[in-house]
Amino acid sequence: MNRLLQYITGIIFSICLMVVLLFTSVEAAVYWTPGYFEKEYSKYNVTEAVSMTMEDLLDVTDQMMAYLKGIRPDLHVETTMGGIHREFFNAREIAHMEDVQGLFLGAMSIRRGCLMIMALCLVILMLLKTSWNNTFPRSVLTGSGLFFIGSAVVAGIISTDFTRYFILFHHIFFRNDFWMLNPETDMLINIVPEGFFRDTVFYIGFLYFFSVVILLAICVLLMRKKGKNSK
């Protein structure tokens, strides 16, 4: 019974860890990668599409990303477009970004919740006198493997028709149609076209995959070390 409880606790720990790694991969892609937005803007000729200098465009982006994190109170961002000084975002775009901010901050709250659960799991595992070189890595390997396989299946399905599932995502997570923007009047859709989202999703997937591989490798090494020590 004690061993079963250890495995269940370890699996709960690993599932929470996978959620933390996933949301951290999202944050790492858009906040921690130097020059990411500039590279993408250059790739899709965004400065030409919105008649802005790269410097001004990156400044608007910085303000937008600060808003998503709750650092900036609003999205009334003034800039220069086509030689005219104006606000970059209109009312519809601001309304949509309020919804996006809610999703982002919600994801960060879930991550914090998962970290708390992980800490509790570690306390329980210590009280159960769990083997850190055998039972724990085995349970983490099991839980992480199952979660990762599920994630890989979803990613494979999305890759077959990104546009379809991109639209489906918006229908699921947004209760209004503010996300349906017009490139003639709404600048937001011009600075982050579908190609930008596709690249970003694939980049997040790469970071997530890389972090999971490292985690699984650590688990295997711990188990092998235990095996060698028991001989």
Coordinates of C-alpha atoms in Angstrom, one line a residue:
M1 CA 0.0 0.0 0.0
N2 CA 2.9 2.3 0.9
R3 CA 4.6 1.7 -2.5
L4 CA 1.3 2.3 -4.4
L5 CA 0.8 5.6 -2.6
Q6 CA 4.4 6.6 -3.5
Y7 CA 3.8 5.8 -7.2
I8 CA 0.5 7.7 -7.3
T9 CA 2.1 10.7 -5.6
G10 CA 5.0 10.6 -7.9
I11 CA 2.7 10.5 -11.0
I12 CA 0.7 13.5 -9.7
F13 CA 4.0 15.3 -9.2
S14 CA 5.1 14.4 -12.8
I15 CA 1.9 15.6 -14.4
C16 CA 2.1 18.9 -12.6
L17 CA 5.7 19.2 -13.6
M18 CA 4.7 18.6 -17.3
V19 CA 2.2 21.4 -17.0
V20 CA 4.8 23.7 -15.5
L21 CA 7.2 22.8 -18.3
L22 CA 4.6 23.5 -20.9
F23 CA 3.6 26.9 -19.6
T24 CA 7.2 27.8 -19.0
S25 CA 8.0 26.9 -22.6
V26 CA 5.4 29.3 -23.7
E27 CA 6.9 32.1 -21.6
A28 CA 10.4 31.2 -22.6
A29 CA 9.5 31.4 -26.3
V30 CA 7.9 34.9 -26.2
Y31 CA 9.7 36.5 -23.3
W32 CA 13.1 34.9 -22.8
T33 CA 14.3 34.5 -26.4
P34 CA 16.4 37.5 -27.4
G35 CA 15.4 39.0 -30.8
Y36 CA 12.5 36.6 -31.4
F37 CA 10.0 39.2 -32.4
E38 CA 12.4 41.1 -34.5
K39 CA 13.3 38.0 -36.4
E40 CA 9.7 37.1 -37.0
Y41 CA 8.8 40.6 -38.0
S42 CA 11.6 40.6 -40.5
K43 CA 10.5 37.2 -41.9
Y44 CA 7.0 38.4 -42.5
N45 CA 7.8 42.0 -43.6
V46 CA 5.7 43.4 -40.8
T47 CA 7.2 46.8 -40.7
E48 CA 6.1 47.3 -44.3
A49 CA 2.6 46.1 -43.6
V50 CA 2.1 48.6 -40.8
S51 CA 4.3 51.4 -42.1
M52 CA 6.5 51.5 -39.0
T53 CA 10.2 51.4 -38.2
M54 CA 11.4 48.3 -36.5
E55 CA 12.3 50.3 -33.4
D56 CA 8.8 51.7 -33.0
L57 CA 7.3 48.3 -33.7
L58 CA 9.4 46.6 -31.1
D59 CA 8.5 49.3 -28.6
V60 CA 4.8 48.6 -29.2
T61 CA 5.5 44.9 -28.8
D62 CA 7.3 45.5 -25.5
Q63 CA 4.3 47.4 -24.2
M64 CA 1.9 44.7 -25.4
M65 CA 3.9 41.9 -23.8
A66 CA 4.2 43.9 -20.5
Y67 CA 0.4 44.3 -20.6
L68 CA -0.1 40.5 -21.0
K69 CA 1.9 40.0 -17.8
G70 CA -0.1 42.6 -15.9
I71 CA 2.8 45.0 -15.7
R72 CA 1.2 47.7 -17.8
P73 CA -2.3 48.8 -16.8
D74 CA -3.7 49.3 -20.3
L75 CA -3.0 49.1 -24.0
H76 CA -3.3 52.7 -25.0
V77 CA 0.0 52.8 -26.7
E78 CA 1.0 55.8 -28.9
T79 CA 3.4 55.4 -31.8
T80 CA 4.2 56.6 -35.3
M81 CA 2.7 54.9 -38.3
G82 CA 3.2 56.2 -41.8
G83 CA 4.5 59.4 -40.4
I84 CA 1.4 60.0 -38.3
H85 CA 1.4 59.9 -34.5
R86 CA -1.5 57.8 -33.3
E87 CA -2.7 55.1 -30.9
F88 CA -1.7 51.7 -32.2
F89 CA -4.5 49.6 -30.9
N90 CA -8.2 50.4 -31.5
A91 CA -11.1 49.5 -29.2
R92 CA -11.8 46.1 -30.7
E93 CA -8.1 45.0 -30.5
I94 CA -7.9 46.2 -26.9
A95 CA -11.0 44.2 -26.0
H96 CA -9.5 41.1 -27.6
M97 CA -6.2 41.6 -25.8
E98 CA -8.0 41.9 -22.5
D99 CA -9.3 38.3 -23.2
V100 CA -5.8 37.2 -24.1
Q101 CA -4.4 38.7 -20.9
G102 CA -6.9 36.7 -19.0
L103 CA -5.8 33.5 -20.6
F104 CA -2.1 34.2 -20.0
L105 CA -2.5 35.3 -16.4
G106 CA -4.8 32.2 -15.9
A107 CA -2.1 30.0 -17.2
M108 CA 0.5 31.5 -14.9
S109 CA -1.9 31.0 -12.0
I110 CA -2.2 27.3 -13.0
R111 CA 1.5 27.0 -13.1
R112 CA 1.9 28.4 -9.6
G113 CA -0.8 26.0 -8.4
C114 CA 1.1 23.1 -9.9
L115 CA 4.3 24.2 -8.2
M116 CA 2.5 24.2 -4.9
I117 CA 1.1 20.7 -5.6
M118 CA 4.6 19.5 -6.5
A119 CA 6.0 20.9 -3.3
L120 CA 3.3 19.1 -1.3
C121 CA 4.0 15.8 -3.2
L122 CA 7.7 16.0 -2.3
V123 CA 6.8 16.4 1.4
I124 CA 4.5 13.4 1.2
L125 CA 7.2 11.4 -0.6
M126 CA 9.7 12.2 2.0
L127 CA 7.3 11.2 4.8
L128 CA 6.7 7.9 2.9
K129 CA 10.5 7.4 2.8
T130 CA 10.4 7.1 -1.0
S131 CA 13.5 5.8 -2.8
W132 CA 14.8 8.9 -4.8
N133 CA 16.8 6.7 -7.1
N134 CA 14.2 4.1 -7.9
T135 CA 10.5 4.6 -7.0
F136 CA 10.5 8.3 -7.6
P137 CA 12.1 8.4 -11.0
R138 CA 10.0 5.4 -12.1
S139 CA 6.8 7.2 -11.2
V140 CA 7.9 10.5 -12.8
L141 CA 8.9 8.5 -15.9
T142 CA 5.5 6.9 -16.1
G143 CA 3.5 10.1 -15.5
S144 CA 5.6 12.3 -17.7
G145 CA 5.7 9.7 -20.5
L146 CA 1.9 9.4 -20.5
F147 CA 1.4 13.2 -20.5
F148 CA 4.0 13.7 -23.2
I149 CA 2.5 11.0 -25.5
G150 CA -0.9 12.7 -25.1
S151 CA 0.7 16.1 -26.0
A152 CA 2.5 14.6 -29.0
V153 CA -0.7 13.1 -30.3
V154 CA -2.4 16.5 -30.0
A155 CA 0.5 18.3 -31.6
G156 CA 0.5 15.8 -34.5
I157 CA -3.2 16.4 -35.1
I158 CA -2.7 20.2 -35.1
S159 CA 0.1 19.9 -37.5
T160 CA -2.1 18.4 -40.1
D161 CA -4.2 21.6 -40.5
F162 CA -2.9 24.4 -38.4
T163 CA -5.4 27.0 -39.6
R164 CA -8.4 24.8 -38.7
Y165 CA -7.2 24.1 -35.2
F166 CA -6.0 27.7 -34.7
I167 CA -9.6 28.8 -35.4
L168 CA -11.0 26.0 -33.2
F169 CA -8.7 27.2 -30.3
H170 CA -10.3 30.7 -30.5
H171 CA -13.8 29.3 -30.6
I172 CA -13.0 27.2 -27.4
F173 CA -11.2 29.9 -25.4
F174 CA -13.0 33.1 -26.4
R175 CA -16.7 33.7 -25.8
N176 CA -16.9 36.6 -28.3
D177 CA -15.8 37.4 -31.8
F178 CA -13.3 40.2 -30.9
W179 CA -10.5 37.8 -32.2
M180 CA -11.9 38.1 -35.7
L181 CA -9.9 41.1 -36.8
N182 CA -9.8 42.9 -40.1
P183 CA -6.3 43.5 -41.6
E184 CA -7.6 46.7 -43.2
T185 CA -8.5 48.4 -39.9
D186 CA -6.8 46.3 -37.1
M187 CA -3.1 46.5 -36.8
L188 CA -2.8 43.6 -34.4
I189 CA -3.5 41.0 -37.0
N190 CA -0.8 42.6 -39.2
I191 CA 2.0 42.4 -36.7
V192 CA 1.2 38.8 -35.6
P193 CA -0.1 37.0 -38.8
E194 CA -0.9 33.3 -38.8
G195 CA 2.6 32.4 -39.9
F196 CA 3.9 34.1 -36.7
F197 CA 1.6 32.0 -34.6
R198 CA 2.6 28.8 -36.5
D199 CA 6.3 29.5 -36.0
T200 CA 5.7 30.3 -32.3
V201 CA 3.7 27.1 -31.6
F202 CA 6.4 25.0 -33.3
Y203 CA 9.1 26.8 -31.3
I204 CA 7.2 26.3 -28.0
G205 CA 6.8 22.6 -29.0
F206 CA 10.6 22.3 -29.5
L207 CA 11.4 23.9 -26.2
Y208 CA 8.8 21.7 -24.4
F209 CA 10.1 18.5 -26.2
F210 CA 13.7 19.4 -25.3
S211 CA 12.9 20.0 -21.6
V212 CA 10.9 16.7 -21.4
V213 CA 13.8 14.7 -23.0
I214 CA 16.2 16.1 -20.4
L215 CA 13.7 15.2 -17.6
L216 CA 13.3 11.7 -18.9
A217 CA 17.0 11.3 -19.4
I218 CA 17.6 12.3 -15.7
C219 CA 15.0 9.7 -14.6
V220 CA 16.7 6.9 -16.6
L221 CA 20.1 7.9 -15.3
L222 CA 18.9 7.8 -11.7
M223 CA 17.4 4.3 -12.2
R224 CA 20.5 3.0 -13.9
K225 CA 22.6 4.4 -11.0
K226 CA 20.3 2.6 -8.6
G227 CA 20.7 -0.6 -10.6
K228 CA 24.5 -0.4 -10.6
N229 CA 24.6 0.3 -6.9
S230 CA 22.4 -2.8 -6.1
K231 CA 24.7 -5.2 -7.9

